[in-house]
Short mmCIF file of C-alpha atoms and ligand atoms in Angstrom, two decimals:
data_model
loop_
_atom_site.label_atom_id
_atom_site.label_comp_id
_atom_site.label_asym_id
_atom_site.label_seq_id
_atom_site.Cartn_x
_atom_site.Cartn_y
_atom_site.Cartn_z
CA LYS A 40 -47.34 39.42 -15.39
CA LYS A 41 -49.24 42.75 -14.66
CA TYR A 42 -47.66 45.74 -14.42
CA VAL A 43 -47.20 48.75 -12.14
CA VAL A 44 -47.59 51.88 -14.34
CA ALA A 45 -46.95 55.39 -13.38
CA ILE A 46 -48.27 58.36 -15.51
CA LEU A 47 -45.95 61.34 -15.09
CA GLY A 48 -47.72 64.69 -16.16
CA ALA A 49 -51.16 62.61 -16.02
CA THR A 50 -53.30 66.10 -15.67
CA GLY A 51 -51.61 67.57 -18.93
CA ALA A 52 -53.09 67.54 -22.50
CA VAL A 53 -50.94 64.65 -23.35
CA GLY A 54 -51.26 63.17 -19.93
CA GLN A 55 -54.97 62.61 -19.98
CA ARG A 56 -54.77 60.80 -23.22
CA LEU A 57 -51.89 58.71 -21.90
CA ILE A 58 -54.47 57.45 -19.20
CA SER A 59 -57.08 56.66 -21.98
CA GLU A 60 -54.97 55.11 -24.41
CA LEU A 61 -53.19 52.97 -21.68
CA GLU A 62 -56.82 52.05 -20.74
CA HIS A 63 -57.28 50.73 -24.09
CA SER A 64 -54.19 48.92 -24.78
CA GLN A 65 -52.79 45.34 -24.57
CA ILE A 66 -50.70 46.06 -21.33
CA PRO A 67 -52.07 44.18 -18.34
CA VAL A 68 -52.08 46.72 -15.52
CA ALA A 69 -51.83 45.82 -11.96
CA LYS A 70 -52.20 49.37 -10.65
CA VAL A 71 -51.64 52.87 -12.05
CA LYS A 72 -49.93 55.72 -10.27
CA LEU A 73 -51.16 59.19 -11.64
CA LEU A 74 -48.12 61.97 -10.86
CA ALA A 75 -48.09 65.82 -11.67
CA SER A 76 -47.04 68.70 -9.88
CA LYS A 77 -47.59 69.66 -6.11
CA ARG A 78 -50.67 71.80 -7.54
CA SER A 79 -52.58 68.73 -8.52
CA ALA A 80 -51.89 66.48 -5.60
CA GLY A 81 -54.96 65.41 -4.28
CA LYS A 82 -57.08 65.72 -7.43
CA LYS A 83 -59.09 62.67 -8.37
CA LEU A 84 -58.91 61.29 -11.96
CA THR A 85 -60.34 57.91 -13.07
CA PHE A 86 -58.41 55.05 -14.45
CA ASN A 87 -60.78 52.13 -15.91
CA ASN A 88 -63.44 53.67 -14.08
CA GLN A 89 -61.91 53.58 -10.55
CA GLU A 90 -60.88 56.76 -8.78
CA VAL A 91 -56.99 57.39 -8.73
CA THR A 92 -55.51 60.33 -6.61
CA VAL A 93 -52.90 62.25 -8.33
CA GLU A 94 -49.72 62.48 -6.57
CA GLU A 95 -46.80 65.16 -6.62
CA ALA A 96 -44.49 63.52 -8.49
CA GLN A 97 -41.32 62.88 -6.42
CA PRO A 98 -38.14 60.32 -6.71
CA ASP A 99 -39.70 57.80 -4.20
CA SER A 100 -42.85 57.94 -5.99
CA PHE A 101 -41.25 55.36 -8.69
CA THR A 102 -40.70 52.66 -5.82
CA GLY A 103 -42.38 49.43 -7.29
CA VAL A 104 -43.06 50.72 -10.54
CA ASP A 105 -42.31 48.75 -13.64
CA LEU A 106 -43.10 51.34 -16.31
CA VAL A 107 -43.27 55.01 -16.53
CA LEU A 108 -45.01 57.16 -19.23
CA SER A 109 -43.78 60.34 -18.82
CA SER A 110 -45.02 63.64 -20.37
CA ALA A 111 -44.46 66.66 -17.59
CA GLY A 112 -42.03 68.67 -19.87
CA GLY A 113 -38.17 67.96 -20.19
CA SER A 114 -36.76 69.64 -16.97
CA VAL A 115 -38.92 67.34 -14.99
CA SER A 116 -37.88 64.27 -17.15
CA LYS A 117 -34.32 65.09 -16.55
CA LYS A 118 -34.77 65.26 -12.88
CA LEU A 119 -37.10 62.31 -12.32
CA LEU A 120 -36.75 59.64 -15.09
CA PRO A 121 -33.02 58.58 -13.86
CA GLU A 122 -34.35 58.49 -10.21
CA ALA A 123 -37.08 56.19 -11.78
CA VAL A 124 -34.42 54.14 -13.48
CA LYS A 125 -32.38 53.73 -10.46
CA ARG A 126 -35.54 52.16 -8.96
CA GLY A 127 -35.65 49.56 -11.61
CA ALA A 128 -38.50 51.29 -13.59
CA VAL A 129 -38.24 51.18 -17.40
CA CYS A 130 -39.31 55.01 -18.90
CA VAL A 131 -41.28 55.78 -22.08
CA ASP A 132 -40.60 59.49 -22.21
CA ASN A 133 -42.38 61.85 -24.41
CA THR A 134 -40.16 65.01 -23.95
CA SER A 135 -37.02 65.89 -25.96
CA ALA A 136 -34.80 65.59 -22.63
CA PHE A 137 -33.06 62.27 -23.79
CA ARG A 138 -33.97 62.03 -27.43
CA MET A 139 -30.59 62.39 -29.01
CA GLU A 140 -28.65 60.35 -26.37
CA GLU A 141 -26.51 57.56 -27.75
CA ASP A 142 -27.87 54.95 -25.60
CA VAL A 143 -31.59 56.02 -25.90
CA PRO A 144 -33.72 54.48 -28.29
CA LEU A 145 -35.96 57.14 -30.63
CA VAL A 146 -38.71 54.69 -31.64
CA ILE A 147 -41.85 54.95 -33.82
CA PRO A 148 -43.43 51.43 -33.64
CA GLY A 149 -43.79 50.00 -37.24
CA VAL A 150 -40.75 51.82 -38.41
CA ASN A 151 -37.75 51.17 -36.06
CA GLU A 152 -39.01 49.21 -33.01
CA GLN A 153 -36.14 46.68 -33.31
CA GLN A 154 -33.99 49.60 -31.40
CA LEU A 155 -35.93 48.92 -28.20
CA GLN A 156 -33.79 45.92 -27.54
CA TYR A 157 -30.77 47.99 -27.07
CA HIS A 158 -32.28 50.19 -24.29
CA HIS A 159 -30.81 50.85 -21.30
CA GLY A 160 -33.95 52.12 -19.08
CA ILE A 161 -35.11 55.11 -20.96
CA ILE A 162 -36.66 55.15 -24.46
CA ALA A 163 -37.79 58.49 -25.95
CA ASN A 164 -40.88 59.22 -27.92
CA PRO A 165 -40.12 61.43 -31.16
CA ASN A 166 -41.16 64.84 -31.45
CA CYS A 167 -44.80 64.98 -32.69
CA SER A 168 -44.04 66.76 -35.99
CA THR A 169 -41.16 64.09 -36.54
CA ILE A 170 -43.35 61.05 -35.89
CA GLN A 171 -46.27 61.48 -38.47
CA MET A 172 -43.83 63.08 -41.19
CA VAL A 173 -41.59 59.64 -40.79
CA ALA A 174 -44.52 57.23 -40.21
CA ALA A 175 -45.70 58.53 -43.61
CA LEU A 176 -42.84 58.49 -45.33
CA TYR A 177 -41.43 55.08 -44.29
CA PRO A 178 -43.11 52.88 -47.06
CA VAL A 179 -41.59 55.32 -49.61
CA TYR A 180 -38.37 54.94 -48.06
CA GLN A 181 -38.41 51.03 -47.58
CA ARG A 182 -39.21 50.78 -51.36
CA TRP A 183 -37.51 53.41 -53.46
CA GLY A 184 -35.08 54.99 -50.86
CA ILE A 185 -35.32 58.67 -49.87
CA GLU A 186 -32.65 61.60 -50.65
CA GLN A 187 -34.03 64.53 -49.48
CA ILE A 188 -36.92 66.21 -47.16
CA ILE A 189 -38.24 69.78 -47.19
CA VAL A 190 -40.74 70.12 -44.77
CA SER A 191 -42.96 72.93 -43.51
CA THR A 192 -45.46 72.15 -40.50
CA TYR A 193 -48.76 73.79 -39.55
CA GLN A 194 -48.69 72.89 -35.73
CA ALA A 195 -51.80 72.82 -33.46
CA VAL A 196 -51.83 74.91 -30.24
CA SER A 197 -52.44 71.69 -28.29
CA GLY A 198 -48.84 70.87 -29.01
CA ALA A 199 -47.61 73.29 -26.71
CA GLY A 200 -49.81 72.21 -23.52
CA GLN A 201 -53.02 72.86 -21.91
CA SER A 202 -52.31 76.37 -20.67
CA ALA A 203 -51.12 77.83 -24.01
CA TRP A 204 -54.41 75.96 -25.63
CA ASN A 205 -56.50 77.82 -22.95
CA GLU A 206 -55.13 81.18 -23.67
CA MET A 207 -55.56 80.96 -27.36
CA LEU A 208 -59.29 80.13 -26.68
CA GLN A 209 -59.26 83.41 -24.44
CA GLN A 210 -57.60 85.18 -27.24
CA ALA A 211 -60.13 84.18 -29.76
CA GLN A 212 -63.14 85.16 -27.30
CA ALA A 213 -61.50 88.58 -26.82
CA ILE A 214 -61.12 89.37 -30.55
CA LEU A 215 -64.41 88.32 -31.29
CA ASN A 216 -65.51 90.75 -28.55
CA LYS A 217 -63.46 93.45 -29.86
CA GLN A 218 -61.22 93.29 -27.09
CA LYS A 219 -57.48 93.43 -27.33
CA PRO A 220 -55.86 89.78 -26.85
CA THR A 221 -53.54 89.27 -24.30
CA ALA A 222 -50.51 86.87 -24.66
CA ASN A 223 -48.09 85.62 -22.17
CA ILE A 224 -47.13 81.82 -23.14
CA LEU A 225 -46.35 81.52 -26.85
CA PRO A 226 -44.13 81.32 -28.75
CA THR A 227 -42.36 79.89 -25.70
CA ALA A 228 -42.44 80.33 -21.97
CA ALA A 229 -38.78 81.47 -21.62
CA ASP A 230 -39.05 84.07 -24.12
CA VAL A 231 -38.94 88.07 -23.60
CA LYS A 232 -41.57 88.78 -26.19
CA HIS A 233 -45.10 86.66 -26.34
CA TYR A 234 -47.62 86.92 -29.19
CA PRO A 235 -51.23 86.08 -29.70
CA LEU A 236 -52.02 82.98 -31.66
CA ALA A 237 -55.47 83.41 -32.37
CA PHE A 238 -56.05 84.58 -36.02
CA ASN A 239 -52.52 84.66 -36.29
CA LEU A 240 -49.44 82.29 -37.38
CA LEU A 241 -46.37 82.30 -35.31
CA PRO A 242 -43.18 81.11 -37.33
CA GLN A 243 -41.62 80.25 -33.94
CA ILE A 244 -41.92 76.83 -32.59
CA ASP A 245 -39.28 76.47 -29.41
CA VAL A 246 -36.42 78.52 -28.95
CA PHE A 247 -33.94 79.78 -31.71
CA GLU A 248 -30.62 78.22 -32.40
CA ASP A 249 -27.25 80.05 -33.53
CA ASP A 250 -28.00 79.05 -37.16
CA GLY A 251 -31.36 80.68 -37.49
CA TYR A 252 -33.43 77.51 -37.09
CA THR A 253 -35.70 77.06 -34.12
CA HIS A 254 -35.12 74.00 -31.89
CA GLU A 255 -38.31 72.34 -33.04
CA GLU A 256 -37.01 72.43 -36.54
CA TRP A 257 -33.52 71.28 -35.41
CA LYS A 258 -35.49 68.18 -33.47
CA MET A 259 -37.46 67.34 -36.90
CA ILE A 260 -34.04 67.29 -38.77
CA HIS A 261 -31.87 65.57 -36.37
CA GLU A 262 -34.55 62.99 -34.90
CA THR A 263 -35.51 61.98 -38.81
CA LYS A 264 -31.74 60.96 -39.29
CA LYS A 265 -31.31 59.35 -35.98
CA ILE A 266 -34.49 57.15 -36.84
CA LEU A 267 -34.04 56.57 -40.43
CA CYS A 268 -30.04 56.67 -40.80
CA ASN A 269 -28.99 55.02 -37.48
CA ASP A 270 -26.62 52.57 -38.73
CA GLN A 271 -23.64 53.23 -40.74
CA ASP A 272 -24.96 51.31 -43.63
CA SER A 273 -28.08 53.51 -44.25
CA PRO A 274 -27.74 56.30 -46.84
CA LYS A 275 -27.69 59.93 -45.64
CA ILE A 276 -30.76 61.75 -45.97
CA LYS A 277 -31.02 65.68 -46.26
CA VAL A 278 -33.52 67.34 -44.27
CA THR A 279 -34.60 70.74 -43.59
CA ALA A 280 -37.77 72.15 -41.80
CA THR A 281 -39.97 75.43 -41.26
CA CYS A 282 -42.19 74.79 -38.04
CA VAL A 283 -45.14 77.17 -37.58
CA ARG A 284 -47.51 77.26 -35.04
CA VAL A 285 -51.11 77.77 -36.15
CA PRO A 286 -54.69 78.37 -34.47
CA VAL A 287 -55.93 75.08 -34.67
CA GLU A 288 -56.63 73.06 -31.52
CA ILE A 289 -55.74 69.67 -32.37
CA GLY A 290 -53.79 67.95 -35.58
CA HIS A 291 -50.61 68.99 -37.00
CA GLY A 292 -50.29 69.61 -40.63
CA GLU A 293 -47.30 68.98 -42.67
CA SER A 294 -46.49 69.77 -46.48
CA VAL A 295 -43.65 67.56 -47.23
CA TYR A 296 -41.53 67.57 -50.45
CA PHE A 297 -39.32 64.68 -50.75
CA VAL A 298 -36.94 63.38 -53.15
CA VAL A 299 -36.55 59.56 -53.70
CA GLU A 300 -33.49 57.74 -54.63
CA ASP A 301 -34.79 55.21 -57.26
CA LYS A 302 -36.55 57.60 -59.51
CA GLY A 303 -38.89 54.89 -60.99
CA ALA A 304 -41.32 55.85 -58.44
CA SER A 305 -44.84 56.91 -59.40
CA VAL A 306 -47.86 58.71 -57.63
CA PRO A 307 -50.38 55.98 -57.83
CA GLU A 308 -47.58 53.34 -56.59
CA ILE A 309 -46.80 55.65 -53.88
CA GLN A 310 -50.52 56.03 -52.96
CA ALA A 311 -50.67 52.17 -53.26
CA GLU A 312 -47.91 51.79 -50.53
CA ILE A 313 -49.46 54.49 -48.37
CA ALA A 314 -52.62 52.72 -48.58
CA LYS A 315 -51.49 49.63 -47.72
CA THR A 316 -49.45 50.40 -44.28
CA SER A 317 -51.08 49.83 -41.24
CA GLY A 318 -51.43 53.04 -39.38
CA LEU A 319 -51.53 55.26 -42.41
CA ILE A 320 -54.79 56.19 -44.11
CA LEU A 321 -54.66 57.50 -47.79
CA GLN A 322 -57.56 60.41 -48.32
CA ASP A 323 -56.27 61.55 -51.59
CA ASN A 324 -59.18 62.09 -54.29
CA PRO A 325 -58.91 65.85 -55.66
CA GLN A 326 -62.01 64.81 -57.62
CA GLN A 327 -64.15 64.45 -54.45
CA GLN A 328 -62.11 67.26 -52.52
CA LEU A 329 -60.83 64.66 -50.33
CA TYR A 330 -57.74 65.23 -48.57
CA PRO A 331 -56.57 65.06 -44.77
CA GLN A 332 -57.71 67.79 -42.26
CA PRO A 333 -57.07 68.59 -38.72
CA LEU A 334 -60.68 68.52 -37.75
CA THR A 335 -61.37 65.02 -38.99
CA ALA A 336 -57.71 63.55 -37.90
CA ALA A 337 -58.37 64.69 -34.10
CA GLY A 338 -59.28 62.20 -32.00
CA LYS A 339 -57.82 59.11 -34.18
CA ARG A 340 -54.82 57.24 -33.90
CA GLU A 341 -53.85 56.86 -37.50
CA THR A 342 -51.48 59.44 -39.77
CA PHE A 343 -53.83 60.50 -42.66
CA VAL A 344 -52.16 61.21 -46.31
CA GLY A 345 -53.05 63.07 -49.52
CA ARG A 346 -52.48 65.69 -51.88
CA ILE A 347 -49.61 63.40 -53.19
CA ARG A 348 -48.22 64.64 -56.92
CA PRO A 349 -45.12 64.97 -58.75
CA ASP A 350 -42.78 67.90 -58.57
CA GLN A 351 -43.40 68.60 -62.74
CA GLU A 352 -39.78 69.92 -62.81
CA ASN A 353 -37.68 67.73 -60.83
CA ASN A 354 -37.53 64.04 -61.58
CA GLY A 355 -38.04 61.90 -58.46
CA ALA A 356 -39.60 64.57 -56.52
CA PHE A 357 -43.01 64.73 -54.90
CA GLN A 358 -45.27 66.57 -52.56
CA MET A 359 -47.57 65.29 -50.13
CA TRP A 360 -49.66 66.57 -47.14
CA VAL A 361 -49.82 64.75 -44.02
CA VAL A 362 -52.09 65.28 -40.83
CA ALA A 363 -52.38 63.45 -37.46
CA ASP A 364 -53.58 63.88 -34.08
CA ASN A 365 -50.65 65.51 -32.12
CA LEU A 366 -51.77 64.23 -29.03
CA LEU A 367 -52.28 60.66 -29.91
CA LYS A 368 -49.84 59.69 -32.81
CA GLY A 369 -47.82 62.50 -32.20
CA ALA A 370 -47.68 61.48 -28.46
CA ALA A 371 -49.77 59.34 -26.18
CA SER A 372 -50.55 56.72 -28.77
CA ASN A 373 -46.97 56.38 -29.86
CA THR A 374 -45.80 56.29 -26.20
CA VAL A 375 -48.14 53.58 -25.44
CA ALA A 376 -47.43 51.77 -28.62
CA ILE A 377 -43.79 51.69 -27.47
CA ALA A 378 -44.93 50.22 -23.94
CA GLU A 379 -46.83 47.50 -25.68
CA CYS A 380 -44.00 46.67 -27.73
CA LEU A 381 -41.67 46.40 -24.56
CA VAL A 382 -44.22 44.13 -22.81
CA ARG A 383 -44.82 41.96 -25.75
CA ASP A 384 -40.95 41.73 -26.25
CA HIS A 385 -40.14 40.98 -22.34
CA LEU A 386 -38.16 44.02 -22.33
CA VAL A 387 -39.87 45.86 -19.39
CA GLN A 388 -36.57 45.50 -17.21
CA VAL A 389 -33.61 47.63 -16.67
CA PRO A 390 -30.61 45.97 -17.93
CA ASN A 391 -28.35 44.96 -14.92
CA ASN A 392 -25.07 46.34 -16.28
CA LYS A 393 -26.68 49.47 -17.74
CA ALA A 394 -28.82 51.05 -14.81
P1 A2P B 126 -49.79 70.04 -13.51
O1 A2P B 126 -51.28 70.12 -13.91
O2 A2P B 126 -49.90 69.77 -11.99
O3 A2P B 126 -49.12 71.56 -13.42
P2 A2P B 126 -49.14 70.35 -20.41
O4 A2P B 126 -47.95 69.52 -21.24
O5 A2P B 126 -50.67 70.12 -20.71
O6 A2P B 126 -48.74 71.79 -20.02
O7 A2P B 126 -49.06 69.42 -19.06
C1 A2P B 126 -48.06 69.28 -18.13
C2 A2P B 126 -47.98 68.14 -17.33
O8 A2P B 126 -46.68 68.08 -16.52
C3 A2P B 126 -49.09 68.37 -16.20
O9 A2P B 126 -49.43 67.22 -15.71
C4 A2P B 126 -48.21 68.93 -15.13
O10 A2P B 126 -49.01 69.00 -13.99
C5 A2P B 126 -46.99 68.22 -15.05
N1 A2P B 126 -45.88 69.11 -14.53
C6 A2P B 126 -45.29 70.37 -14.49
N2 A2P B 126 -44.35 70.46 -13.79
C7 A2P B 126 -44.40 69.32 -12.98
C8 A2P B 126 -43.35 68.89 -12.23
N3 A2P B 126 -42.58 69.85 -11.53
N4 A2P B 126 -43.47 67.75 -11.41
C9 A2P B 126 -44.43 66.99 -11.88
N5 A2P B 126 -45.13 67.22 -13.02
C10 A2P B 126 -45.42 68.47 -13.44
#
């Protein structure tokens, strides 16, 4: 069977990579539909060297579509994906719109793809920072168990979308020209105040919750638990996070502190587990100054791990540094990998009783 695939948000930073990841995937594509806002209707993009005209996304755009890959923002997903499911399409959603809903699998292939069989038409791709952290910790979790995670993120601007990315480059240019940078987008479009990111750090990603955490931090905490502690038998993990936007174009960095259950773990054994896990690349050699960096991770599908070291004062606790391309591993590659699993396991259909 060949599949009709729609990419919702095809003109965006992630959308463009959804197109190229789909081109390189195992998915047999009969036809691709590229959907975006009204502003982009009529724009020409290419898929497999063929010109495709971008259409305005509307409920009827999904008639005859088998599979939707979506990254057009949470409100667009909320509005359009139920319409797509009604028309028989299975949707892999890169936004946070449905992630925590009980009947929506939240999936990282290689970690919990068995959850896909329970889908009701919508599958959620986790938050970019959650994906790379959980992917890197998963071999440790499987062998020794994990009691606690304390993470601080260093997140690239591209995660906030193409317009935030463009604005940061303009700010950098302005500052180099000794002009005052203007800021209208970050930390979040909905906020009253905006701050420049160029030559700066913003310890706010997404809106603030009542408890003082940002919603991005909330996502890392609760998505990690949903992915790793989904069934009642799995032990609970304590998770806390600080998320910071940094003036990097592509590639999120994460300082991850974790406490294992089985205190027998050692650094060489953790390194060995990570090195042999598909999708993870160990870059850990202080003598040679080898460690993951955003500039070297950008454009790659893998998650890079280094700086693994013990907390000398807390037995069973370790630190590591994790970097991945947030637009690929954190978004487009994971989304397309989910779609590949759905195709492989014959799950590209909305279950009758669930639509
Ligand atoms: P457009 O380019 O027409 O605005 P990014 O994450 O880089 O900001 O990209 C967001 C993506 O979501 C773009 O492809 C954008 O299309 C698309 N988008 C934004 N609003 C809508 C909407 N109301 N309906 C469909 N697509 C939308």
